[in-house]
Amino acid sequence: MTLNVDPAKSAGQASSPPTERVIAVMKMLGADPGRQFSLAEISRGLAISRATAHAILATLVAHEWVTRDPRTVRYAWGPAIASLAKPADLFRGELEELAAATGTQVYLARRDANSLVIIDLAGDNPSAPRIGRGTRTPFVAPFGRDYVAWSNPEAQHAWLEAIGKPSQALRTRISAVLNETRQRGFVVERLTREYLRVYSALQALSDDGEVDSITAQLARAFADLSVIDVLPAELGRGVTHPIATVSAPITNAEGAVTMSVTAAPFATLDARAITSLGERVCVAARAIGERLNRYGDQA
């Protein structure tokens, strides 16, 4: 298959044909990063001269964007490319767009074993607690519902039981909340005095990424004393709720939830505003998921 690298024939008139050739080489190698290509294959596949292809590849190899196997003299996708596409850069547009559309601070988090780690932020909200990249929250019930709602029953059971033997009331509430999360696609965190205190304490306790007995007991106390999430019956006309955050899951190509995006209004919202914010967060989560699956998870 011969790829068209003639900028004059592309939909948009490019201003730099040499740059177009470099991009074409990288696209060709990136389409099959596990494969090695010969100079002849690259030259023929892109319809460029061997001399031009060699000059491009020599420069890319020097910067480790491309590797050259000295035994086979064949070329492949290089390790330096991964360092250029950190999530903070890869998803910056989606995060800034969500922050601007909602007027909230927005967080991008990743699950890292037993913790949820903030890896990027956008926007600003003076009402919300200050939070930065690297902030950790333990992955322990009732937190992380956007990660476990789509998990199998065994994983959900292990997540809930990690805080100790839950009361029947908590089991019933969590079951209803997880079912509702799967239906609407997002998680709502109520803004309460207990939430602010427990959330700060849990962040401090999870700095090392471990969930110990103190962390589990604190999370259980919060779960037992708080109303977790907001269910449809609680969203009647004229009813308002103080809302801390609204989060939606981000899935990888295998359908597993590996990240989440959160908008933090820290304000009192009615049913319509909560639903509207949740839908916007879900749109951003899908856009980030599409980009993640297009370019791969580089973090």
One Martini backbone bead per residue (centre of mass of N, CA, C, O) as a GRO file, in nm:
protein
  299
    1MET     BB    1   0.093   0.037   0.025
    2THR     BB    2   0.046   0.374  -0.073
    3LEU     BB    3   0.121   0.672   0.064
    4ASN     BB    4   0.012   1.000   0.090
    5VAL     BB    5   0.268   1.282   0.091
    6ASP     BB    6   0.121   1.496  -0.077
    7PRO     BB    7   0.017   1.804   0.019
    8ALA     BB    8  -0.143   1.893  -0.242
    9LYS     BB    9  -0.354   1.632  -0.195
   10SER     BB   10  -0.463   1.737   0.046
   11ALA     BB   11  -0.711   1.894   0.206
   12GLY     BB   12  -0.481   2.061   0.323
   13GLN     BB   13  -0.258   2.309   0.270
   14ALA     BB   14   0.064   2.267   0.305
   15SER     BB   15   0.382   2.434   0.404
   16SER     BB   16   0.559   2.145   0.470
   17PRO     BB   17   0.679   1.881   0.311
   18PRO     BB   18   0.904   1.771   0.504
   19THR     BB   19   0.712   1.739   0.746
   20GLU     BB   20   0.517   1.540   0.613
   21ARG     BB   21   0.731   1.312   0.589
   22VAL     BB   22   0.785   1.274   0.886
   23ILE     BB   23   0.496   1.208   0.966
   24ALA     BB   24   0.467   0.962   0.780
   25VAL     BB   25   0.682   0.792   0.915
   26MET     BB   26   0.556   0.788   1.201
   27LYS     BB   27   0.285   0.663   1.119
   28MET     BB   28   0.395   0.402   1.003
   29LEU     BB   29   0.536   0.304   1.268
   30GLY     BB   30   0.291   0.355   1.468
   31ALA     BB   31   0.086   0.143   1.342
   32ASP     BB   32   0.349  -0.073   1.410
   33PRO     BB   33   0.550  -0.077   1.684
   34GLY     BB   34   0.651  -0.397   1.665
   35ARG     BB   35   0.779  -0.325   1.394
   36GLN     BB   36   1.015  -0.371   1.133
   37PHE     BB   37   1.170  -0.153   0.892
   38SER     BB   38   1.281  -0.097   0.595
   39LEU     BB   39   1.396   0.131   0.384
   40ALA     BB   40   1.240   0.026   0.137
   41GLU     BB   41   0.957   0.019   0.268
   42ILE     BB   42   0.942   0.318   0.332
   43SER     BB   43   0.998   0.436   0.056
   44ARG     BB   44   0.771   0.283  -0.094
   45GLY     BB   45   0.524   0.343   0.097
   46LEU     BB   46   0.579   0.680   0.060
   47ALA     BB   47   0.707   0.779  -0.207
   48ILE     BB   48   1.022   0.803  -0.147
   49SER     BB   49   1.334   0.846  -0.135
   50ARG     BB   50   1.603   0.699   0.002
   51ALA     BB   51   1.754   0.953   0.084
   52THR     BB   52   1.523   1.086   0.238
   53ALA     BB   53   1.462   0.856   0.433
   54HIS     BB   54   1.745   0.841   0.558
   55ALA     BB   55   1.758   1.130   0.670
   56ILE     BB   56   1.514   1.111   0.854
   57LEU     BB   57   1.599   0.857   1.019
   58ALA     BB   58   1.867   0.963   1.131
   59THR     BB   59   1.737   1.188   1.301
   60LEU     BB   60   1.535   1.014   1.466
   61VAL     BB   61   1.751   0.832   1.593
   62ALA     BB   62   1.911   1.056   1.744
   63HIS     BB   63   1.626   1.111   1.920
   64GLU     BB   64   1.463   0.828   1.964
   65TRP     BB   65   1.204   0.804   1.775
   66VAL     BB   66   1.395   0.595   1.645
   67THR     BB   67   1.500   0.268   1.565
   68ARG     BB   68   1.814   0.082   1.498
   69ASP     BB   69   1.901  -0.222   1.388
   70PRO     BB   70   2.224  -0.344   1.348
   71ARG     BB   71   2.154  -0.625   1.225
   72THR     BB   72   1.897  -0.549   1.020
   73VAL     BB   73   1.852  -0.251   0.939
   74ARG     BB   74   1.595  -0.161   1.107
   75TYR     BB   75   1.286   0.008   1.179
   76ALA     BB   76   1.139   0.175   1.476
   77TRP     BB   77   0.974   0.264   1.731
   78GLY     BB   78   1.048   0.496   1.979
   79PRO     BB   79   1.095   0.585   2.320
   80ALA     BB   80   1.065   0.908   2.310
   81ILE     BB   81   0.760   0.931   2.245
   82ALA     BB   82   0.633   0.870   2.523
   83SER     BB   83   0.747   1.140   2.666
   84LEU     BB   84   0.548   1.337   2.490
   85ALA     BB   85   0.266   1.177   2.613
   86LYS     BB   86   0.134   1.298   2.856
   87PRO     BB   87  -0.167   1.334   3.002
   88ALA     BB   88  -0.138   1.642   3.056
   89ASP     BB   89  -0.129   1.683   2.736
   90LEU     BB   90  -0.331   1.491   2.590
   91PHE     BB   91  -0.597   1.616   2.780
   92ARG     BB   92  -0.606   1.929   2.797
   93GLY     BB   93  -0.844   2.016   2.615
   94GLU     BB   94  -1.075   1.867   2.768
   95LEU     BB   95  -1.031   2.001   3.044
   96GLU     BB   96  -1.062   2.299   2.961
   97GLU     BB   97  -1.343   2.271   2.839
   98LEU     BB   98  -1.488   2.176   3.096
   99ALA     BB   99  -1.413   2.414   3.278
  100ALA     BB  100  -1.546   2.634   3.100
  101ALA     BB  101  -1.841   2.507   3.083
  102THR     BB  102  -1.872   2.482   3.424
  103GLY     BB  103  -1.694   2.658   3.627
  104THR     BB  104  -1.470   2.450   3.717
  105GLN     BB  105  -1.284   2.226   3.862
  106VAL     BB  106  -1.053   1.986   3.714
  107TYR     BB  107  -0.998   1.629   3.721
  108LEU     BB  108  -0.736   1.387   3.670
  109ALA     BB  109  -0.751   1.034   3.723
  110ARG     BB  110  -0.568   0.748   3.858
  111ARG     BB  111  -0.521   0.420   3.895
  112ASP     BB  112  -0.300   0.303   4.179
  113ALA     BB  113  -0.398   0.045   4.290
  114ASN     BB  114  -0.493   0.182   4.613
  115SER     BB  115  -0.515   0.448   4.430
  116LEU     BB  116  -0.606   0.789   4.361
  117VAL     BB  117  -0.454   0.997   4.108
  118ILE     BB  118  -0.361   1.311   4.039
  119ILE     BB  119  -0.251   1.424   3.697
  120ASP     BB  120  -0.465   1.666   3.648
  121LEU     BB  121  -0.557   2.017   3.579
  122ALA     BB  122  -0.841   2.254   3.562
  123GLY     BB  123  -0.904   2.539   3.657
  124ASP     BB  124  -1.114   2.725   3.903
  125ASN     BB  125  -1.202   2.714   4.273
  126PRO     BB  126  -1.231   2.889   4.564
  127SER     BB  127  -1.428   2.674   4.717
  128ALA     BB  128  -1.213   2.472   4.682
  129PRO     BB  129  -0.983   2.275   4.760
  130ARG     BB  130  -0.660   2.239   4.748
  131ILE     BB  131  -0.510   2.087   4.457
  132GLY     BB  132  -0.276   1.844   4.324
  133ARG     BB  133  -0.050   1.685   4.183
  134GLY     BB  134  -0.043   1.361   4.341
  135THR     BB  135  -0.297   1.328   4.473
  136ARG     BB  136  -0.434   1.107   4.721
  137THR     BB  137  -0.681   0.839   4.721
  138PRO     BB  138  -0.829   0.590   4.852
  139PHE     BB  139  -0.932   0.266   4.736
  140VAL     BB  140  -1.224   0.304   4.913
  141ALA     BB  141  -1.497   0.270   5.060
  142PRO     BB  142  -1.695   0.494   4.877
  143PHE     BB  143  -1.453   0.525   4.699
  144GLY     BB  144  -1.455   0.456   4.348
  145ARG     BB  145  -1.733   0.404   4.198
  146ASP     BB  146  -1.642   0.466   3.897
  147TYR     BB  147  -1.467   0.189   3.897
  148VAL     BB  148  -1.683  -0.046   4.017
  149ALA     BB  149  -1.963  -0.042   3.871
  150TRP     BB  150  -1.833  -0.233   3.619
  151SER     BB  151  -1.775  -0.457   3.787
  152ASN     BB  152  -1.767  -0.735   3.932
  153PRO     BB  153  -1.902  -0.868   4.213
  154GLU     BB  154  -1.630  -0.944   4.344
  155ALA     BB  155  -1.498  -0.662   4.331
  156GLN     BB  156  -1.718  -0.514   4.488
  157HIS     BB  157  -1.697  -0.679   4.746
  158ALA     BB  158  -1.397  -0.619   4.811
  159TRP     BB  159  -1.426  -0.312   4.830
  160LEU     BB  160  -1.636  -0.312   5.066
  161GLU     BB  161  -1.490  -0.518   5.272
  162ALA     BB  162  -1.226  -0.342   5.330
  163ILE     BB  163  -1.394  -0.180   5.577
  164GLY     BB  164  -1.552  -0.412   5.661
  165LYS     BB  165  -1.845  -0.493   5.802
  166PRO     BB  166  -2.118  -0.402   5.663
  167SER     BB  167  -2.404  -0.277   5.671
  168GLN     BB  168  -2.710  -0.323   5.540
  169ALA     BB  169  -2.760  -0.028   5.465
  170LEU     BB  170  -2.496   0.008   5.302
  171ARG     BB  171  -2.538  -0.216   5.100
  172THR     BB  172  -2.798  -0.103   4.979
  173ARG     BB  173  -2.693   0.171   4.892
  174ILE     BB  174  -2.455   0.081   4.713
  175SER     BB  175  -2.619  -0.086   4.516
  176ALA     BB  176  -2.796   0.149   4.414
  177VAL     BB  177  -2.562   0.334   4.325
  178LEU     BB  178  -2.427   0.145   4.117
  179ASN     BB  179  -2.673   0.117   3.938
  180GLU     BB  180  -2.705   0.422   3.877
  181THR     BB  181  -2.425   0.468   3.756
  182ARG     BB  182  -2.468   0.284   3.510
  183GLN     BB  183  -2.707   0.448   3.395
  184ARG     BB  184  -2.579   0.758   3.397
  185GLY     BB  185  -2.233   0.761   3.432
  186PHE     BB  186  -2.220   0.893   3.733
  187VAL     BB  187  -2.078   1.063   4.018
  188VAL     BB  188  -2.182   1.177   4.347
  189GLU     BB  189  -2.061   1.426   4.579
  190ARG     BB  190  -2.125   1.532   4.877
  191LEU     BB  191  -2.143   1.837   5.063
  192THR     BB  192  -1.972   1.810   5.370
  193ARG     BB  193  -1.816   1.822   5.662
  194GLU     BB  194  -1.728   1.524   5.657
  195TYR     BB  195  -1.604   1.520   5.381
  196LEU     BB  196  -1.377   1.728   5.425
  197ARG     BB  197  -1.239   1.577   5.659
  198VAL     BB  198  -1.203   1.291   5.541
  199TYR     BB  199  -1.061   1.360   5.277
  200SER     BB  200  -0.810   1.485   5.405
  201ALA     BB  201  -0.730   1.239   5.576
  202LEU     BB  202  -0.705   1.032   5.344
  203GLN     BB  203  -0.482   1.174   5.193
  204ALA     BB  204  -0.272   1.155   5.422
  205LEU     BB  205  -0.290   0.833   5.452
  206SER     BB  206  -0.218   0.784   5.115
  207ASP     BB  207   0.082   0.857   5.041
  208ASP     BB  208   0.182   0.536   5.019
  209GLY     BB  209  -0.075   0.364   4.887
  210GLU     BB  210  -0.203   0.254   5.150
  211VAL     BB  211  -0.445   0.034   5.318
  212ASP     BB  212  -0.525   0.060   5.633
  213SER     BB  213  -0.705   0.035   5.920
  214ILE     BB  214  -0.755   0.338   5.955
  215THR     BB  215  -0.860   0.398   5.675
  216ALA     BB  216  -1.096   0.196   5.681
  217GLN     BB  217  -1.243   0.313   5.933
  218LEU     BB  218  -1.288   0.597   5.824
  219ALA     BB  219  -1.451   0.515   5.574
  220ARG     BB  220  -1.675   0.369   5.730
  221ALA     BB  221  -1.772   0.605   5.900
  222PHE     BB  222  -1.855   0.778   5.662
  223ALA     BB  223  -2.054   0.574   5.531
  224ASP     BB  224  -2.245   0.550   5.789
  225LEU     BB  225  -2.291   0.887   5.821
  226SER     BB  226  -2.365   0.899   5.517
  227VAL     BB  227  -2.490   1.007   5.210
  228ILE     BB  228  -2.461   0.831   4.924
  229ASP     BB  229  -2.509   1.016   4.700
  230VAL     BB  230  -2.766   1.049   4.429
  231LEU     BB  231  -3.093   0.974   4.384
  232PRO     BB  232  -3.376   1.013   4.206
  233ALA     BB  233  -3.570   1.050   4.461
  234GLU     BB  234  -3.371   1.310   4.549
  235LEU     BB  235  -3.461   1.480   4.261
  236GLY     BB  236  -3.666   1.689   4.304
  237ARG     BB  237  -3.857   1.947   4.274
  238GLY     BB  238  -3.668   2.206   4.434
  239VAL     BB  239  -3.431   2.033   4.504
  240THR     BB  240  -3.130   2.055   4.694
  241HIS     BB  241  -2.760   2.016   4.674
  242PRO     BB  242  -2.460   1.975   4.808
  243ILE     BB  243  -2.175   1.980   4.583
  244ALA     BB  244  -1.858   1.867   4.516
  245THR     BB  245  -1.874   1.616   4.298
  246VAL     BB  246  -1.830   1.500   3.950
  247SER     BB  247  -1.798   1.171   3.802
  248ALA     BB  248  -1.621   0.988   3.534
  249PRO     BB  249  -1.539   0.731   3.343
  250ILE     BB  250  -1.238   0.577   3.195
  251THR     BB  251  -1.177   0.377   2.919
  252ASN     BB  252  -1.028   0.133   2.767
  253ALA     BB  253  -1.001  -0.092   2.508
  254GLU     BB  254  -1.108  -0.326   2.725
  255GLY     BB  255  -1.318  -0.166   2.933
  256ALA     BB  256  -1.148  -0.048   3.153
  257VAL     BB  257  -1.118   0.133   3.444
  258THR     BB  258  -0.841   0.385   3.480
  259MET     BB  259  -1.007   0.655   3.481
  260SER     BB  260  -1.099   1.000   3.577
  261VAL     BB  261  -1.343   1.266   3.570
  262THR     BB  262  -1.366   1.591   3.745
  263ALA     BB  263  -1.612   1.804   3.887
  264ALA     BB  264  -1.586   2.103   4.117
  265PRO     BB  265  -1.827   2.308   4.249
  266PHE     BB  266  -1.899   2.368   4.542
  267ALA     BB  267  -2.233   2.355   4.539
  268THR     BB  268  -2.567   2.436   4.501
  269LEU     BB  269  -2.792   2.197   4.348
  270ASP     BB  270  -3.007   2.093   4.126
  271ALA     BB  271  -3.120   1.849   3.932
  272ARG     BB  272  -3.053   1.981   3.660
  273ALA     BB  273  -2.757   2.057   3.727
  274ILE     BB  274  -2.654   1.776   3.792
  275THR     BB  275  -2.722   1.643   3.522
  276SER     BB  276  -2.571   1.839   3.338
  277LEU     BB  277  -2.292   1.795   3.462
  278GLY     BB  278  -2.278   1.489   3.420
  279GLU     BB  279  -2.299   1.497   3.108
  280ARG     BB  280  -2.041   1.665   3.060
  281VAL     BB  281  -1.846   1.468   3.195
  282CYS     BB  282  -1.909   1.230   3.005
  283VAL     BB  283  -1.812   1.362   2.746
  284ALA     BB  284  -1.520   1.396   2.840
  285ALA     BB  285  -1.464   1.096   2.899
  286ARG     BB  286  -1.504   0.998   2.607
  287ALA     BB  287  -1.288   1.176   2.475
  288ILE     BB  288  -1.052   1.067   2.639
  289GLY     BB  289  -1.091   0.769   2.563
  290GLU     BB  290  -1.045   0.805   2.260
  291ARG     BB  291  -0.759   0.917   2.287
  292LEU     BB  292  -0.638   0.688   2.448
  293ASN     BB  293  -0.702   0.465   2.220
  294ARG     BB  294  -0.543   0.609   1.989
  295TYR     BB  295  -0.247   0.661   2.158
  296GLY     BB  296  -0.234   0.558   2.428
  297ASP     BB  297  -0.091   0.470   2.737
  298GLN     BB  298   0.185   0.674   2.863
  299ALA     BB  299   0.193   0.655   3.196
   0.00000   0.00000   0.00000
